[in-house]
PDB file of C-alpha atoms in Angstrom:
ATOM      1  CA  UNK A  21       6.135  -8.247   9.571  1.00  0.00           C
ATOM      2  CA  UNK A  22       6.980 -11.685  10.907  1.00  0.00           C
ATOM      3  CA  UNK A  23       6.470 -10.529  14.481  1.00  0.00           C
ATOM      4  CA  UNK A  24       3.222  -8.734  13.617  1.00  0.00           C
ATOM      5  CA  UNK A  25       1.718 -11.846  12.047  1.00  0.00           C
ATOM      6  CA  UNK A  26       3.364 -14.675  13.968  1.00  0.00           C
ATOM      7  CA  UNK A  27       4.441 -16.283  10.686  1.00  0.00           C
ATOM      8  CA  UNK A  28       8.158 -17.140  10.705  1.00  0.00           C
ATOM      9  CA  UNK A  29       7.874 -18.732   7.261  1.00  0.00           C
ATOM     10  CA  UNK A  30       6.823 -15.367   5.815  1.00  0.00           C
ATOM     11  CA  UNK A  31      10.457 -14.669   4.940  1.00  0.00           C
ATOM     12  CA  UNK A  32      10.278 -17.155   2.050  1.00  0.00           C
ATOM     13  CA  UNK A  33       7.476 -15.198   0.361  1.00  0.00           C
ATOM     14  CA  UNK A  34       8.648 -11.617   0.926  1.00  0.00           C
ATOM     15  CA  UNK A  35       9.664  -9.538  -2.083  1.00  0.00           C
ATOM     16  CA  UNK A  36      11.497  -6.372  -1.065  1.00  0.00           C
ATOM     17  CA  UNK A  37      12.745  -3.747  -3.494  1.00  0.00           C
ATOM     18  CA  UNK A  38      16.386  -2.931  -2.646  1.00  0.00           C
ATOM     19  CA  UNK A  39      15.589   0.766  -2.150  1.00  0.00           C
ATOM     20  CA  UNK A  40      12.451   0.308  -0.032  1.00  0.00           C
ATOM     21  CA  UNK A  41      13.853   1.115   3.406  1.00  0.00           C
ATOM     22  CA  UNK A  42      15.833   4.183   2.345  1.00  0.00           C
ATOM     23  CA  UNK A  43      13.027   5.587   0.174  1.00  0.00           C
ATOM     24  CA  UNK A  44      10.285   5.054   2.751  1.00  0.00           C
ATOM     25  CA  UNK A  45      12.337   6.347   5.681  1.00  0.00           C
ATOM     26  CA  UNK A  46      13.444   9.412   3.768  1.00  0.00           C
ATOM     27  CA  UNK A  47       9.851  10.181   2.772  1.00  0.00           C
ATOM     28  CA  UNK A  48       8.580   9.705   6.309  1.00  0.00           C
ATOM     29  CA  UNK A  49      11.356  11.854   7.781  1.00  0.00           C
ATOM     30  CA  UNK A  50      10.374  14.560   5.290  1.00  0.00           C
ATOM     31  CA  UNK A  51       6.790  14.487   6.560  1.00  0.00           C
ATOM     32  CA  UNK A  52       5.161  12.425   3.804  1.00  0.00           C
ATOM     33  CA  UNK A  53       1.651  11.184   4.500  1.00  0.00           C
ATOM     34  CA  UNK A  54       0.819   7.496   4.804  1.00  0.00           C
ATOM     35  CA  UNK A  55      -2.120   6.584   2.557  1.00  0.00           C
ATOM     36  CA  UNK A  56      -4.036   3.502   3.731  1.00  0.00           C
ATOM     37  CA  UNK A  57      -6.619   1.398   1.942  1.00  0.00           C
ATOM     38  CA  UNK A  58      -8.468   0.510   5.158  1.00  0.00           C
ATOM     39  CA  UNK A  59      -9.074   1.960   8.596  1.00  0.00           C
ATOM     40  CA  UNK A  60      -7.645  -1.207  10.146  1.00  0.00           C
ATOM     41  CA  UNK A  61      -4.306  -0.510   8.456  1.00  0.00           C
ATOM     42  CA  UNK A  62      -4.369   3.143   9.539  1.00  0.00           C
ATOM     43  CA  UNK A  63      -5.214   2.172  13.123  1.00  0.00           C
ATOM     44  CA  UNK A  64      -2.265  -0.235  13.237  1.00  0.00           C
ATOM     45  CA  UNK A  65       0.262   2.503  12.483  1.00  0.00           C
ATOM     46  CA  UNK A  66       1.866   3.606  15.752  1.00  0.00           C
ATOM     47  CA  UNK A  67       1.858   7.401  15.774  1.00  0.00           C
ATOM     48  CA  UNK A  68       4.708   7.579  18.287  1.00  0.00           C
ATOM     49  CA  UNK A  69       7.037   5.837  15.839  1.00  0.00           C
ATOM     50  CA  UNK A  70       6.421   8.313  13.023  1.00  0.00           C
ATOM     51  CA  UNK A  71       9.418  10.625  12.625  1.00  0.00           C
ATOM     52  CA  UNK A  72       7.562  13.773  11.535  1.00  0.00           C
ATOM     53  CA  UNK A  73       4.041  13.473  12.981  1.00  0.00           C
ATOM     54  CA  UNK A  74       3.085  12.119   9.549  1.00  0.00           C
ATOM     55  CA  UNK A  75      -0.585  12.144   8.634  1.00  0.00           C
ATOM     56  CA  UNK A  76      -2.086   8.679   8.348  1.00  0.00           C
ATOM     57  CA  UNK A  77      -4.992   8.915   5.937  1.00  0.00           C
ATOM     58  CA  UNK A  78      -7.763   6.584   4.810  1.00  0.00           C
ATOM     59  CA  UNK A  79     -10.399   8.008   2.478  1.00  0.00           C
ATOM     60  CA  UNK A  80     -13.003   5.228   2.762  1.00  0.00           C
ATOM     61  CA  UNK A  81     -15.417   7.462   4.664  1.00  0.00           C
ATOM     62  CA  UNK A  82     -15.176  10.358   2.221  1.00  0.00           C
ATOM     63  CA  UNK A  83     -18.759  11.201   1.222  1.00  0.00           C
ATOM     64  CA  UNK A  84     -17.965  10.958  -2.499  1.00  0.00           C
ATOM     65  CA  UNK A  85     -16.733   7.340  -2.323  1.00  0.00           C
ATOM     66  CA  UNK A  86     -20.063   5.429  -2.519  1.00  0.00           C
ATOM     67  CA  UNK A  87     -21.203   7.351  -5.602  1.00  0.00           C
ATOM     68  CA  UNK A  88     -17.808   6.916  -7.303  1.00  0.00           C
ATOM     69  CA  UNK A  89     -17.875   3.188  -6.607  1.00  0.00           C
ATOM     70  CA  UNK A  90     -21.367   2.849  -8.078  1.00  0.00           C
ATOM     71  CA  UNK A  91     -20.555   4.984 -11.127  1.00  0.00           C
ATOM     72  CA  UNK A  92     -17.345   3.038 -11.866  1.00  0.00           C
ATOM     73  CA  UNK A  93     -18.855  -0.322 -10.882  1.00  0.00           C
ATOM     74  CA  UNK A  94     -15.978  -0.989  -8.485  1.00  0.00           C
ATOM     75  CA  UNK A  95     -15.349  -1.401  -4.781  1.00  0.00           C
ATOM     76  CA  UNK A  96     -15.485   1.470  -2.309  1.00  0.00           C
ATOM     77  CA  UNK A  97     -11.831   0.856  -1.542  1.00  0.00           C
ATOM     78  CA  UNK A  98     -10.778   1.243  -5.168  1.00  0.00           C
ATOM     79  CA  UNK A  99     -12.884   4.399  -5.445  1.00  0.00           C
ATOM     80  CA  UNK A 100     -11.236   5.783  -2.297  1.00  0.00           C
ATOM     81  CA  UNK A 101      -7.781   5.210  -3.812  1.00  0.00           C
ATOM     82  CA  UNK A 102      -8.704   7.569  -6.646  1.00  0.00           C
ATOM     83  CA  UNK A 103      -8.952  10.337  -4.027  1.00  0.00           C
ATOM     84  CA  UNK A 104      -5.265   9.864  -3.172  1.00  0.00           C
ATOM     85  CA  UNK A 105      -4.073  11.542  -6.360  1.00  0.00           C
ATOM     86  CA  UNK A 106      -3.643  15.094  -4.929  1.00  0.00           C
ATOM     87  CA  UNK A 107      -1.449  13.779  -2.082  1.00  0.00           C
ATOM     88  CA  UNK A 108       0.106  10.728  -3.760  1.00  0.00           C
ATOM     89  CA  UNK A 109       3.375  12.290  -4.888  1.00  0.00           C
ATOM     90  CA  UNK A 110       6.086  11.235  -2.433  1.00  0.00           C
ATOM     91  CA  UNK A 111       3.622   9.543  -0.072  1.00  0.00           C
ATOM     92  CA  UNK A 112       4.067   6.143   1.538  1.00  0.00           C
ATOM     93  CA  UNK A 113       1.238   3.830   0.478  1.00  0.00           C
ATOM     94  CA  UNK A 114      -0.067   1.038   2.705  1.00  0.00           C
ATOM     95  CA  UNK A 115      -2.461  -1.483   1.130  1.00  0.00           C
ATOM     96  CA  UNK A 116      -3.305  -4.330   3.469  1.00  0.00           C
ATOM     97  CA  UNK A 117      -6.869  -5.381   2.837  1.00  0.00           C
ATOM     98  CA  UNK A 118      -8.200  -4.814  -0.653  1.00  0.00           C
ATOM     99  CA  UNK A 119      -6.647  -6.230  -3.810  1.00  0.00           C
ATOM    100  CA  UNK A 120      -8.878  -3.841  -5.750  1.00  0.00           C
ATOM    101  CA  UNK A 121      -7.109  -0.927  -4.034  1.00  0.00           C
ATOM    102  CA  UNK A 122      -3.709  -2.162  -5.176  1.00  0.00           C
ATOM    103  CA  UNK A 123      -4.963  -2.898  -8.689  1.00  0.00           C
ATOM    104  CA  UNK A 124      -6.491   0.599  -8.926  1.00  0.00           C
ATOM    105  CA  UNK A 125      -3.314   2.259  -7.629  1.00  0.00           C
ATOM    106  CA  UNK A 126      -1.242   0.426 -10.238  1.00  0.00           C
ATOM    107  CA  UNK A 127      -3.709   1.438 -12.954  1.00  0.00           C
ATOM    108  CA  UNK A 128      -3.473   5.068 -11.839  1.00  0.00           C
ATOM    109  CA  UNK A 129       0.335   4.889 -11.952  1.00  0.00           C
ATOM    110  CA  UNK A 130       0.283   3.394 -15.452  1.00  0.00           C
ATOM    111  CA  UNK A 131      -2.010   6.264 -16.484  1.00  0.00           C
ATOM    112  CA  UNK A 132       0.475   8.862 -15.220  1.00  0.00           C
ATOM    113  CA  UNK A 133      -0.611   9.557 -11.630  1.00  0.00           C
ATOM    114  CA  UNK A 134       1.987  11.069  -9.301  1.00  0.00           C
ATOM    115  CA  UNK A 135       4.394   8.499  -7.907  1.00  0.00           C
ATOM    116  CA  UNK A 136       4.514   7.606  -4.230  1.00  0.00           C
ATOM    117  CA  UNK A 137       7.887   7.240  -2.517  1.00  0.00           C
ATOM    118  CA  UNK A 138       7.154   3.646  -1.519  1.00  0.00           C
ATOM    119  CA  UNK A 139       4.412   1.032  -1.531  1.00  0.00           C
ATOM    120  CA  UNK A 140       3.681  -1.554   1.142  1.00  0.00           C
ATOM    121  CA  UNK A 141       1.351  -3.763  -0.893  1.00  0.00           C
ATOM    122  CA  UNK A 142       0.086  -6.711   1.127  1.00  0.00           C
ATOM    123  CA  UNK A 143      -3.632  -7.174   0.454  1.00  0.00           C
ATOM    124  CA  UNK A 144      -5.047 -10.406   1.803  1.00  0.00           C
ATOM    125  CA  UNK A 145      -7.546 -12.864   0.399  1.00  0.00           C
ATOM    126  CA  UNK A 146      -8.562 -15.485  -2.093  1.00  0.00           C
ATOM    127  CA  UNK A 147      -9.821 -13.225  -4.896  1.00  0.00           C
ATOM    128  CA  UNK A 148      -7.205 -11.062  -6.586  1.00  0.00           C
ATOM    129  CA  UNK A 149      -4.739 -10.790  -3.694  1.00  0.00           C
ATOM    130  CA  UNK A 150      -1.969 -12.901  -5.211  1.00  0.00           C
ATOM    131  CA  UNK A 151      -2.553 -11.399  -8.650  1.00  0.00           C
ATOM    132  CA  UNK A 152      -2.460  -7.795  -7.430  1.00  0.00           C
ATOM    133  CA  UNK A 153       0.834  -8.409  -5.644  1.00  0.00           C
ATOM    134  CA  UNK A 154       2.354 -10.047  -8.716  1.00  0.00           C
ATOM    135  CA  UNK A 155       1.285  -6.965 -10.696  1.00  0.00           C
ATOM    136  CA  UNK A 156       3.135  -4.798  -8.162  1.00  0.00           C
ATOM    137  CA  UNK A 157       6.238  -6.983  -8.422  1.00  0.00           C
ATOM    138  CA  UNK A 158       6.241  -6.719 -12.219  1.00  0.00           C
ATOM    139  CA  UNK A 159       5.364  -2.991 -12.435  1.00  0.00           C
ATOM    140  CA  UNK A 160       8.933  -1.969 -13.229  1.00  0.00           C
ATOM    141  CA  UNK A 161       9.623  -4.730 -15.767  1.00  0.00           C
ATOM    142  CA  UNK A 162       6.239  -4.519 -17.473  1.00  0.00           C
ATOM    143  CA  UNK A 163       5.691  -0.751 -17.452  1.00  0.00           C
ATOM    144  CA  UNK A 164       9.013   0.921 -16.591  1.00  0.00           C
ATOM    145  CA  UNK A 165       7.619   2.324 -13.343  1.00  0.00           C
ATOM    146  CA  UNK A 166      10.183   1.662 -10.638  1.00  0.00           C
ATOM    147  CA  UNK A 167       8.754   2.436  -7.201  1.00  0.00           C
ATOM    148  CA  UNK A 168      10.279   0.844  -4.092  1.00  0.00           C
ATOM    149  CA  UNK A 169       7.899  -1.698  -2.542  1.00  0.00           C
ATOM    150  CA  UNK A 170       7.471  -4.641  -0.253  1.00  0.00           C
ATOM    151  CA  UNK A 171       4.931  -7.395  -0.736  1.00  0.00           C
ATOM    152  CA  UNK A 172       4.369 -11.029   0.118  1.00  0.00           C
ATOM    153  CA  UNK A 173       3.598 -13.570  -2.581  1.00  0.00           C
ATOM    154  CA  UNK A 174       0.360 -15.502  -2.423  1.00  0.00           C
ATOM    155  CA  UNK A 175      -2.848 -14.967  -0.476  1.00  0.00           C
ATOM    156  CA  UNK A 176      -1.278 -13.886   2.809  1.00  0.00           C
ATOM    157  CA  UNK A 177      -1.294 -10.262   3.865  1.00  0.00           C
ATOM    158  CA  UNK A 178      -3.587  -8.073   5.886  1.00  0.00           C
ATOM    159  CA  UNK A 179      -3.744  -5.094   8.176  1.00  0.00           C
ATOM    160  CA  UNK A 180      -1.354  -6.418  10.833  1.00  0.00           C
ATOM    161  CA  UNK A 181       1.283  -7.308   8.263  1.00  0.00           C
ATOM    162  CA  UNK A 182       0.990  -3.979   6.460  1.00  0.00           C
ATOM    163  CA  UNK A 183       0.945  -1.751   9.525  1.00  0.00           C
ATOM    164  CA  UNK A 184       3.880  -3.749  10.969  1.00  0.00           C
ATOM    165  CA  UNK A 185       5.886  -2.940   7.848  1.00  0.00           C
ATOM    166  CA  UNK A 186       5.016   0.759   8.112  1.00  0.00           C
ATOM    167  CA  UNK A 187       5.960   0.790  11.815  1.00  0.00           C
ATOM    168  CA  UNK A 188       9.303  -0.845  11.063  1.00  0.00           C
ATOM    169  CA  UNK A 189      10.030   1.544   8.197  1.00  0.00           C
ATOM    170  CA  UNK A 190       9.198   4.524  10.419  1.00  0.00           C
ATOM    171  CA  UNK A 191      11.961   3.745  12.885  1.00  0.00           C
ATOM    172  CA  UNK A 192      15.702   3.472  12.309  1.00  0.00           C
ATOM    173  CA  UNK A 193      15.853   1.067  15.244  1.00  0.00           C
ATOM    174  CA  UNK A 194      14.124  -1.694  13.274  1.00  0.00           C
TER     175      UNK A 194
END
């Protein structure tokens, strides 16, 4: 993540669940899909590093997304996350752009959605990014939902950071 962003001071803001690497690698080796909030995140995942030709999926272009977003008065990204539910169990989640995607995922989990194997939750920005990542950090303490994750405190994040984490988790060499 540091290499992918050129930010050596990132280490001070990283929050890494102790079971993240083993949970994510095991899921990926078993063929779990990678669910991405944005095409930029999906594009940054290096297919050659994936241990089981894992599917990298982003549902932003699904034809039902614009209508869902309008009906729920939310972002397209958050609406697209709702389409993850049938493939969410055991998946590796990669949120690098939209805080609303991470907030919606956490809401789905609190409401009983299937649990992913791991979450890379690094949305970027000034509106909701820091808050969504703090909600991820406190998910276990506040709601008893313990899912391995990695995030970075504050406003930093983004596609490069998120896809770098996925690429590192996909390879034992990292």
